[in-house]
PDB file of C-alpha atoms in Angstrom:
ATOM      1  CA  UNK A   1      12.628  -5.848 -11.851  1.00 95.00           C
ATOM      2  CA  UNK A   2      10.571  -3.963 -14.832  1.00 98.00           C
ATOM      3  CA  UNK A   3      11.149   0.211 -14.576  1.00 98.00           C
ATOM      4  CA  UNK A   4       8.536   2.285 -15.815  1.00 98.00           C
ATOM      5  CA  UNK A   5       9.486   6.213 -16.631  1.00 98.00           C
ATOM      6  CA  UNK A   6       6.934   8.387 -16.962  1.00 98.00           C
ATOM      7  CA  UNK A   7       6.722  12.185 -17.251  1.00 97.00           C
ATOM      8  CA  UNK A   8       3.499  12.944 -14.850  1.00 96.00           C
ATOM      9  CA  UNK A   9       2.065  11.195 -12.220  1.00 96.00           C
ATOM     10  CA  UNK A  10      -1.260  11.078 -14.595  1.00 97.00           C
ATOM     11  CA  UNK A  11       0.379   8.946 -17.270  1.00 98.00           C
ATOM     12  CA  UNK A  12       1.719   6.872 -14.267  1.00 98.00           C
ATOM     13  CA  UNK A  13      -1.983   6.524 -12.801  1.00 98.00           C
ATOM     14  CA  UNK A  14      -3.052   5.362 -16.082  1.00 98.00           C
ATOM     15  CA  UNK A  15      -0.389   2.734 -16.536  1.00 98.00           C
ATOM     16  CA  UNK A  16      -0.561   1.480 -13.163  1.00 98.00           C
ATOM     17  CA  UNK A  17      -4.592   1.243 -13.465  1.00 98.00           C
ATOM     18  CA  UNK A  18      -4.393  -0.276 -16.608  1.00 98.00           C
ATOM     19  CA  UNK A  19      -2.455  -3.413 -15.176  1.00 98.00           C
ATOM     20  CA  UNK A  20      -4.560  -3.457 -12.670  1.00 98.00           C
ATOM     21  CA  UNK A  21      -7.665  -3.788 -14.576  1.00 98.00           C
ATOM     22  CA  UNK A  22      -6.258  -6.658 -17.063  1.00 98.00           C
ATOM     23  CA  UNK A  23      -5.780  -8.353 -14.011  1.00 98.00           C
ATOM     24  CA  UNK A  24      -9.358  -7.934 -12.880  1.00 98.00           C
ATOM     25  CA  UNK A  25     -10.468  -8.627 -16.095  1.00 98.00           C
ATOM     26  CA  UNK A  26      -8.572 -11.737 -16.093  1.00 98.00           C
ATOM     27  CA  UNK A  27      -9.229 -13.044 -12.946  1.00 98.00           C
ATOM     28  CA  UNK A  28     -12.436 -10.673 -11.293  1.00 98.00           C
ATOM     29  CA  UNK A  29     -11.893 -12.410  -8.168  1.00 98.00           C
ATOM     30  CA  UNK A  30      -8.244 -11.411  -7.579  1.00 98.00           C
ATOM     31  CA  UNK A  31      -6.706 -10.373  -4.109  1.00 98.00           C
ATOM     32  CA  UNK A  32      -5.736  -7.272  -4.289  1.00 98.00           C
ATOM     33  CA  UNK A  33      -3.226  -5.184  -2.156  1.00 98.00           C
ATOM     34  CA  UNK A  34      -3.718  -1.425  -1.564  1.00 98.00           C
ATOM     35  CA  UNK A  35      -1.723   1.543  -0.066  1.00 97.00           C
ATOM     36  CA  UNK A  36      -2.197   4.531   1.325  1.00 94.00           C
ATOM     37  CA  UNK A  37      -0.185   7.766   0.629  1.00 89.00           C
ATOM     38  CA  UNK A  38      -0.817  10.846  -1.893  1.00 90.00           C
ATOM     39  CA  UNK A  39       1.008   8.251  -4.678  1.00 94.00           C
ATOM     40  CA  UNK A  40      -1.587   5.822  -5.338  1.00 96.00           C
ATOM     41  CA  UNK A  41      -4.372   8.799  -5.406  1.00 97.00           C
ATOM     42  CA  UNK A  42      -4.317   9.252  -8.906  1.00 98.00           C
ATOM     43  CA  UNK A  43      -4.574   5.589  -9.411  1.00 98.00           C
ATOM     44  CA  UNK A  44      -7.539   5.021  -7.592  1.00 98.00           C
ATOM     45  CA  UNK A  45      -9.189   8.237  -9.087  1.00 98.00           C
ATOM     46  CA  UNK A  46      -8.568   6.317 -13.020  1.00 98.00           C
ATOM     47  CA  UNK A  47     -10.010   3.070 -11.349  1.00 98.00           C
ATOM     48  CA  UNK A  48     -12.790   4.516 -10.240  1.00 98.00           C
ATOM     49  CA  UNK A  49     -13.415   6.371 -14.171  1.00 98.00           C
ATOM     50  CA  UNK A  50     -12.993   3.552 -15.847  1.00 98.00           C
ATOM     51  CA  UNK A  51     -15.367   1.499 -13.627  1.00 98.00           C
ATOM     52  CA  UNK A  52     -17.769   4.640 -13.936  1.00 98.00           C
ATOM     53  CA  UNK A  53     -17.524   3.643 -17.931  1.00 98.00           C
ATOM     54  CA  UNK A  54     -17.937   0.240 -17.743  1.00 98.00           C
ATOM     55  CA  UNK A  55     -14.070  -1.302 -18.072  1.00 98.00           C
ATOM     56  CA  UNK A  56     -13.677  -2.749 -14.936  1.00 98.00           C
ATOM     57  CA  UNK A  57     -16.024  -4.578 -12.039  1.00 98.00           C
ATOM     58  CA  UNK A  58     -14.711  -4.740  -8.352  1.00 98.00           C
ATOM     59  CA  UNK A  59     -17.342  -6.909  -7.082  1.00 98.00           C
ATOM     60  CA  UNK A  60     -15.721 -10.228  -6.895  1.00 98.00           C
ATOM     61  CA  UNK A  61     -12.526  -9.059  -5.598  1.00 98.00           C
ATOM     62  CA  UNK A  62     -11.002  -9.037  -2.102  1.00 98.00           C
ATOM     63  CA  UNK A  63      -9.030  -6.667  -0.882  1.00 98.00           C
ATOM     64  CA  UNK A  64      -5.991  -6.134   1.656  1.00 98.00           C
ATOM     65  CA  UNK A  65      -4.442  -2.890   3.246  1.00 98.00           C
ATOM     66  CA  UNK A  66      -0.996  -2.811   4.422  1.00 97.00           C
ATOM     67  CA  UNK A  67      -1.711  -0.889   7.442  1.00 97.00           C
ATOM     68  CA  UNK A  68      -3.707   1.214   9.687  1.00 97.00           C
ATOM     69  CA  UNK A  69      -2.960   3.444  13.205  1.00 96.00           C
ATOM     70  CA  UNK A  70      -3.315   2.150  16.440  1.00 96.00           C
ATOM     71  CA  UNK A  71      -5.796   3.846  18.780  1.00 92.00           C
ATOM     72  CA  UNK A  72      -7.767   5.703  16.203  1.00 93.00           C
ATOM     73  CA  UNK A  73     -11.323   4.873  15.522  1.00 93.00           C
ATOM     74  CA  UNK A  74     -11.652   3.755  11.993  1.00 94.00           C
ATOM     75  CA  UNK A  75     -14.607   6.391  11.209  1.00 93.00           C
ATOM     76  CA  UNK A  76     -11.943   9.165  12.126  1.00 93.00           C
ATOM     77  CA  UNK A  77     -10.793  11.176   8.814  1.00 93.00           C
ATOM     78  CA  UNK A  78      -7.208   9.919   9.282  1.00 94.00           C
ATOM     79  CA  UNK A  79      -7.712   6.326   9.362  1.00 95.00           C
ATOM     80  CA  UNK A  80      -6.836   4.444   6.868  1.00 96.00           C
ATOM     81  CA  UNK A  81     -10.020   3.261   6.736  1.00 97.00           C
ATOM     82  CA  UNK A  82     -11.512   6.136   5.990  1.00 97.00           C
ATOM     83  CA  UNK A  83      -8.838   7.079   3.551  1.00 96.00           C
ATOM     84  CA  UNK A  84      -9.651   3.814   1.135  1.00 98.00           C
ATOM     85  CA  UNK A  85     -13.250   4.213   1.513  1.00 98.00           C
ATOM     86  CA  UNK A  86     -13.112   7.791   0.395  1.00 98.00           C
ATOM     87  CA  UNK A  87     -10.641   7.589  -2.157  1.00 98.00           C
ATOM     88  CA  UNK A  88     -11.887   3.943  -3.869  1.00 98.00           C
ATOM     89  CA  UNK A  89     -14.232   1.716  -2.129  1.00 98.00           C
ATOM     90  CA  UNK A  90     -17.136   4.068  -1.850  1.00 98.00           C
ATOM     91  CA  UNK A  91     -17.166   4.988  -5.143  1.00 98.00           C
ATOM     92  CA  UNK A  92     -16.770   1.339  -6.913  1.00 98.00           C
ATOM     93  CA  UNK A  93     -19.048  -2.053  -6.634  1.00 98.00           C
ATOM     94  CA  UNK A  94     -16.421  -3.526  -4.257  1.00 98.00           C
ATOM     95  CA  UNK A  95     -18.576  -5.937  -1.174  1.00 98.00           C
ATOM     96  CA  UNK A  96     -17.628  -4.336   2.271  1.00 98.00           C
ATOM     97  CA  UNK A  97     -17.149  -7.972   3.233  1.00 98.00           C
ATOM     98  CA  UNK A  98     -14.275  -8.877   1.081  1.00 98.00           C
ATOM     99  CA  UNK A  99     -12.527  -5.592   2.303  1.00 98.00           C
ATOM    100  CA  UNK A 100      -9.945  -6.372   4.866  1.00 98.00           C
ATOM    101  CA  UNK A 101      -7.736  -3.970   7.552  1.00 98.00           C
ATOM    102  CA  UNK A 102      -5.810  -4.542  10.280  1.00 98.00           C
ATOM    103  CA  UNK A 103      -7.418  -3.620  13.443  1.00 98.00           C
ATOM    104  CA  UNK A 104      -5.763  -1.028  15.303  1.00 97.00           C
ATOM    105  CA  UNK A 105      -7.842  -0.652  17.748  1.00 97.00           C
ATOM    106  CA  UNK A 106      -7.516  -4.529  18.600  1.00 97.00           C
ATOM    107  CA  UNK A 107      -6.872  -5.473  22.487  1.00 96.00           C
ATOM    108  CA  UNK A 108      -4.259  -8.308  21.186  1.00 98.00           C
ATOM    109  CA  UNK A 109      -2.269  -6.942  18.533  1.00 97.00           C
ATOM    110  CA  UNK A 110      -0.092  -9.847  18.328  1.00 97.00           C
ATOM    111  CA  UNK A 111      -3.302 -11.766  18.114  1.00 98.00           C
ATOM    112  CA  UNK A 112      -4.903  -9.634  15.321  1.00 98.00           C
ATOM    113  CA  UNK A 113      -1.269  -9.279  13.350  1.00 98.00           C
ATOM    114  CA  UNK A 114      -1.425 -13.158  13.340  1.00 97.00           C
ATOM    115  CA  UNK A 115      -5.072 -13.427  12.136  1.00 98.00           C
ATOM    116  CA  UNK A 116      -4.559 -10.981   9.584  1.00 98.00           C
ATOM    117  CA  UNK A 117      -1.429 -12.765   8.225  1.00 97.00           C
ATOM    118  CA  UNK A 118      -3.383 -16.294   8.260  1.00 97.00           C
ATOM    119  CA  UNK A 119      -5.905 -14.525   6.061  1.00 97.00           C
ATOM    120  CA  UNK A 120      -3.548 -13.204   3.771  1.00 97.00           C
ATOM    121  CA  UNK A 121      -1.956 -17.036   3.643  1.00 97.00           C
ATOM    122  CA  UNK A 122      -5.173 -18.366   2.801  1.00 97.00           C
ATOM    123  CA  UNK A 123      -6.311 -15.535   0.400  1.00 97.00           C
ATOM    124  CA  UNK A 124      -2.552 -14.779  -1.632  1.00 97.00           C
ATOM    125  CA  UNK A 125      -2.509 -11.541  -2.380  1.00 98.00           C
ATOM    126  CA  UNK A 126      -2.218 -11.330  -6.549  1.00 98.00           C
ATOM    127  CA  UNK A 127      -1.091  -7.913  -6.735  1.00 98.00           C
ATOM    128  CA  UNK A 128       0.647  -5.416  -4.180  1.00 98.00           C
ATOM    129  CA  UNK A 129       0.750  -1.605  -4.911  1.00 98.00           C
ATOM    130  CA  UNK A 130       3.117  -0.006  -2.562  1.00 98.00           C
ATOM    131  CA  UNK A 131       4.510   3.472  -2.108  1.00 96.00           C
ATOM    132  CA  UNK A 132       8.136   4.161  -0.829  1.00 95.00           C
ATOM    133  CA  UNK A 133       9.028   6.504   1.780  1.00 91.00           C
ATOM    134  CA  UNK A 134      11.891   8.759   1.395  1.00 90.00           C
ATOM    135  CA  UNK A 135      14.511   6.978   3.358  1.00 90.00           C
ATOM    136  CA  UNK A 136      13.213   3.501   1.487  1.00 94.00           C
ATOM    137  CA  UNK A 137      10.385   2.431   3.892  1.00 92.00           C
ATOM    138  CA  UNK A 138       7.459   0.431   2.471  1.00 95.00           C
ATOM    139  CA  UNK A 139       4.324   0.492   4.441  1.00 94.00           C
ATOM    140  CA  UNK A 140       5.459   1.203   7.848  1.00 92.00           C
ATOM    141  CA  UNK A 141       8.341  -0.577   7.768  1.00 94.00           C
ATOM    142  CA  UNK A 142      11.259   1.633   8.371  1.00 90.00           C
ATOM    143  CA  UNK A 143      15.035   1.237   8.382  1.00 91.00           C
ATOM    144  CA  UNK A 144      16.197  -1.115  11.265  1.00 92.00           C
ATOM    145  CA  UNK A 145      18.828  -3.883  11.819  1.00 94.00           C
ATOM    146  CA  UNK A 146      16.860  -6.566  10.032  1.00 95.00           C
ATOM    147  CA  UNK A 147      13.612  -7.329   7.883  1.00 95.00           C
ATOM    148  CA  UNK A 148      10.032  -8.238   9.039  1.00 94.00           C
ATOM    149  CA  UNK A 149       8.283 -11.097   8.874  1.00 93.00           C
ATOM    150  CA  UNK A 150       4.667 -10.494   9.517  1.00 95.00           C
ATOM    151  CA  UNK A 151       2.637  -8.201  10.474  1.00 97.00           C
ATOM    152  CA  UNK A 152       3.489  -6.488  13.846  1.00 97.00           C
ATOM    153  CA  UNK A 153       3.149  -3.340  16.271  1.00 97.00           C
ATOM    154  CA  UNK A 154       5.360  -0.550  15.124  1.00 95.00           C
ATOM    155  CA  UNK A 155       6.016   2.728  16.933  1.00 93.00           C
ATOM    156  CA  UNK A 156       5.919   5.387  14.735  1.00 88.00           C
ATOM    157  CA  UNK A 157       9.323   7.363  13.912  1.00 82.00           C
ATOM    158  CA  UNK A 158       9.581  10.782  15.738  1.00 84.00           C
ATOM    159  CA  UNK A 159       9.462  12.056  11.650  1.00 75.00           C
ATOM    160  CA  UNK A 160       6.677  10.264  10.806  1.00 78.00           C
ATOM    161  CA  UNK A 161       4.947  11.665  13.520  1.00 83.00           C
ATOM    162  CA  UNK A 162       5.733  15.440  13.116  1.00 81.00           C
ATOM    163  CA  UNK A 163       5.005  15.019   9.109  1.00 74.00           C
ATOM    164  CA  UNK A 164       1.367  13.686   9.979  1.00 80.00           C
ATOM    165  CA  UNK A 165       0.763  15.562  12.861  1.00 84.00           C
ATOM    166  CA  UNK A 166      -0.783  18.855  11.007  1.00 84.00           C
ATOM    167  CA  UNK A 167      -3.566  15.892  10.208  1.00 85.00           C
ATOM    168  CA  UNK A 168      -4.597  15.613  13.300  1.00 88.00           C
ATOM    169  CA  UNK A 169      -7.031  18.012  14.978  1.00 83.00           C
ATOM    170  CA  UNK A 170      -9.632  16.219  16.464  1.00 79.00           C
ATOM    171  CA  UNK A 171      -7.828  13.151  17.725  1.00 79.00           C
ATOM    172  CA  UNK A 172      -4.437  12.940  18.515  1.00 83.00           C
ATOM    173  CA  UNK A 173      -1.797  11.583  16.531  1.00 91.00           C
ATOM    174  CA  UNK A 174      -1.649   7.937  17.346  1.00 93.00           C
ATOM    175  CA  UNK A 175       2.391   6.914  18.258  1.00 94.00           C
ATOM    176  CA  UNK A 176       2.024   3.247  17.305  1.00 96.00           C
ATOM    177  CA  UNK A 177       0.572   1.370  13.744  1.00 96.00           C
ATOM    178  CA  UNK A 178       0.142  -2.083  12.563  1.00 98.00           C
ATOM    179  CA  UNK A 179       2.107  -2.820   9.431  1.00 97.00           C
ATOM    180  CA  UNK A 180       2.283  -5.926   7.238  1.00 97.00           C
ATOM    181  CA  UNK A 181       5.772  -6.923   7.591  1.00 96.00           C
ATOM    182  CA  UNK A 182       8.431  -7.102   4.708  1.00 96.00           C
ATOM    183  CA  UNK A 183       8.354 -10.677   3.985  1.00 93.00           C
ATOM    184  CA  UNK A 184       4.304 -10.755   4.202  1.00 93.00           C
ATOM    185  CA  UNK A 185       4.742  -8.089   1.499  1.00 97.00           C
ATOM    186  CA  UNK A 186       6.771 -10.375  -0.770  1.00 97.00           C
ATOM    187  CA  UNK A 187       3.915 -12.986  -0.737  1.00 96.00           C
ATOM    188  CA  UNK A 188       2.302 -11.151  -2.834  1.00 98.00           C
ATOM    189  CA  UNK A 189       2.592 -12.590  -6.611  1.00 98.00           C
ATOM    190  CA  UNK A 190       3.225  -9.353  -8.032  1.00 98.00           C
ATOM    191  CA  UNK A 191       4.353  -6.152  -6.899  1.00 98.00           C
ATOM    192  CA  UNK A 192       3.541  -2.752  -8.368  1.00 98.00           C
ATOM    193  CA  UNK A 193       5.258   0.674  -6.357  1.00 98.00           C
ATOM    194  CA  UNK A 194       4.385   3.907  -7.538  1.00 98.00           C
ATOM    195  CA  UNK A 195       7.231   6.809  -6.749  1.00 97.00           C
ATOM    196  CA  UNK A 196       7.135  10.430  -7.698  1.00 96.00           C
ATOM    197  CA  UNK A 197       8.808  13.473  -7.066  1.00 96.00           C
ATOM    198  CA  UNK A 198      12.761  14.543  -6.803  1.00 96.00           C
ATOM    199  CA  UNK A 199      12.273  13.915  -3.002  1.00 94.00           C
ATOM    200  CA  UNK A 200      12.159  10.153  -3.986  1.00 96.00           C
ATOM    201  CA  UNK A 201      15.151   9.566  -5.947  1.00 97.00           C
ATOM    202  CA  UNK A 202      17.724   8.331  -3.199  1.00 97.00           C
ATOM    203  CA  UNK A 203      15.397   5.802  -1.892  1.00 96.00           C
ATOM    204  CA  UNK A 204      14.439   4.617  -5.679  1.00 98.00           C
ATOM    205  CA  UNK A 205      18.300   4.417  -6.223  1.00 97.00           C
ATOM    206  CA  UNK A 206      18.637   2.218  -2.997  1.00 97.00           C
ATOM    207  CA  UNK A 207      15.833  -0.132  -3.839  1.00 98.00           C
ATOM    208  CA  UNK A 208      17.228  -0.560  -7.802  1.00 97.00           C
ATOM    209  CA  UNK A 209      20.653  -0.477  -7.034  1.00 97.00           C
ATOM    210  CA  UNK A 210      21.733  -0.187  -3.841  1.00 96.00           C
ATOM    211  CA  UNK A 211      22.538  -3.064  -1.398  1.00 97.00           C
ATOM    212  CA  UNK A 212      19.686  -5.165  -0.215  1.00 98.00           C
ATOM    213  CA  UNK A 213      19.914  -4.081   3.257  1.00 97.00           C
ATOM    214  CA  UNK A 214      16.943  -3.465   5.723  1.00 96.00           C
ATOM    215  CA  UNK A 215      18.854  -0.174   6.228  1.00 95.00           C
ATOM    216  CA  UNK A 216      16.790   0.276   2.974  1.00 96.00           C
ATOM    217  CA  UNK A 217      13.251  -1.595   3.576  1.00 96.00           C
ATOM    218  CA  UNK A 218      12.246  -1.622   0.231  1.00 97.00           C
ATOM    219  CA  UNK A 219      15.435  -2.851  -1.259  1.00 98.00           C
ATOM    220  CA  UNK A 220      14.166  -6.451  -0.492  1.00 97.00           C
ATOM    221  CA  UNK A 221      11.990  -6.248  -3.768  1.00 98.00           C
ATOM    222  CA  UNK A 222      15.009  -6.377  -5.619  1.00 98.00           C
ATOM    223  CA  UNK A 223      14.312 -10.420  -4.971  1.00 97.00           C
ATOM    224  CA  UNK A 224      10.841 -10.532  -5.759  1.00 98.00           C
ATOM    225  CA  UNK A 225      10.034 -12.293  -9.548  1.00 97.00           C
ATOM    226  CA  UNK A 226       7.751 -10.077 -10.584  1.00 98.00           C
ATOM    227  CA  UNK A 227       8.163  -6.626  -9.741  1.00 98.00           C
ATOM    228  CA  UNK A 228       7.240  -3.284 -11.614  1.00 98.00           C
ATOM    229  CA  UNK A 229       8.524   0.175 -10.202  1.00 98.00           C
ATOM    230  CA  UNK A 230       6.587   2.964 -11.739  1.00 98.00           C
ATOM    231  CA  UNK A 231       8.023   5.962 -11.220  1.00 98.00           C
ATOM    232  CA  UNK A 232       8.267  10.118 -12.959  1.00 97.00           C
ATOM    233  CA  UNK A 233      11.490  11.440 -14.006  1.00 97.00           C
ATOM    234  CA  UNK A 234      12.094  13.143 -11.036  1.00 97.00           C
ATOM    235  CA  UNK A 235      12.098  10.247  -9.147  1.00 97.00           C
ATOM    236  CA  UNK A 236      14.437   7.895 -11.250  1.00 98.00           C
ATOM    237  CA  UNK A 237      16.785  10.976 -11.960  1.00 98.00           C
ATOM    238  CA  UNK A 238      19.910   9.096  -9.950  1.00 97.00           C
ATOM    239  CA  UNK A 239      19.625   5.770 -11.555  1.00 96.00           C
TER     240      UNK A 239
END
């Protein structure tokens, strides 16, 4: 596990954008894994700069998301959807056609969790960016009695729910989301999770030192060969 202390959240965006590009640069077609969340923001706002100047072309690679709400159509503001195309895809050379969500609004859900999964089995995701929830939760996987496998149905936590609710004014806040599971996530070849913010610093402390429990989700990375935890000094202030 490589840590990465920062003192903003710009010099993390940087850093985290940087890697990113080698590995576009490297390899244009990569697979690449994206979150949503305020932490990756900044990240996507340098990608999109330094494809504006010419560092960086998206147009070979494919891209995964690790979730999306159930019962919310995708043009709605809070999709997650929307969220990427607004925040990256619209504003880069990325093909619409190598962009890939769950479907939320799917009649099967097991059926379109097992899809999506295949996909990713086929594709292999080359890099993961993840953020981390406050009690350790990584996409919408929160704590529970064991880990995930794939991709599955979750219903959201009566937290989650108020947090995100002041979102919602048009639609409803959707109860339920589909969520690559924990062990899909560790597929990935390498992992990158961004954390900022005092409000972090337990759940960075679980996943770096604590037992690897799926009391903690994201605690499971601790396993994972190649895994970088970027993170302010807020965040890492209990390690």
């Amino acid at each position: 596990m490589n840590l990465h202390i920062f003192d903003t959240a710009e010099q993390i965006a940087v850093a985290v954008g940087n890697m990113m590009i080698e590995q576009l640069n490297e390899k244009p077609e990569s697979v690449m894994g994206f979150a949503t969340g305020a932490s990756p923001v900044p990240t996507y706002k340098y990608l999109i700069k330094c494809f504006n100047e010419g560092k960086v072309s998206f147009k070979d690679m494919t891209t995964f998301n690790l979730d999306e709400y159930c019962d919310l159509p995708v043009e709605d503001k809070n999709s997650y959807f929307t969220f990427m195309h607004e925040n990256l895809f619209n504003h880069i050379d990325v093909k619409e056609e190598n962009v890939n969500f769950l479907n939320g609004n799917a009649e099967d859900s097991e059926a379109e969790c097992v899809r999506y999964d295949n996909l990713i089995d086929e594709k292999k995701i080359d890099v993961q960016l993840l953020g981390i929830g406050q009690n350790g939760h990584i996409g919408f996987n929160e704590p529970a009695d064991k880990f995930t496998k794939g991709s599955f149905k979750v219903q959201l936590t009566q937290s989650t729910i108020d947090a995100n609710s002041i979102y919602f004014d048009e639609n409803p806040m959707p109860h339920y989301a589909l969520t690559m599971g924990t062990v899909s996530i560790m597929k990935s070849k390498k992992i990158i999770l961004i954390a900022t913010g005092a409000s972090k610093a337990d759940a960075i402390y679980g996943l770096v030192n604590g037992e690897i429990t799926p009391n903690c989700p994201a605690s499971i990375l601790q396993v994972h060969p190649d895994v970088h935890i970027f993170m302010d000094k807020a965040a890492a202030a209990k390690l």
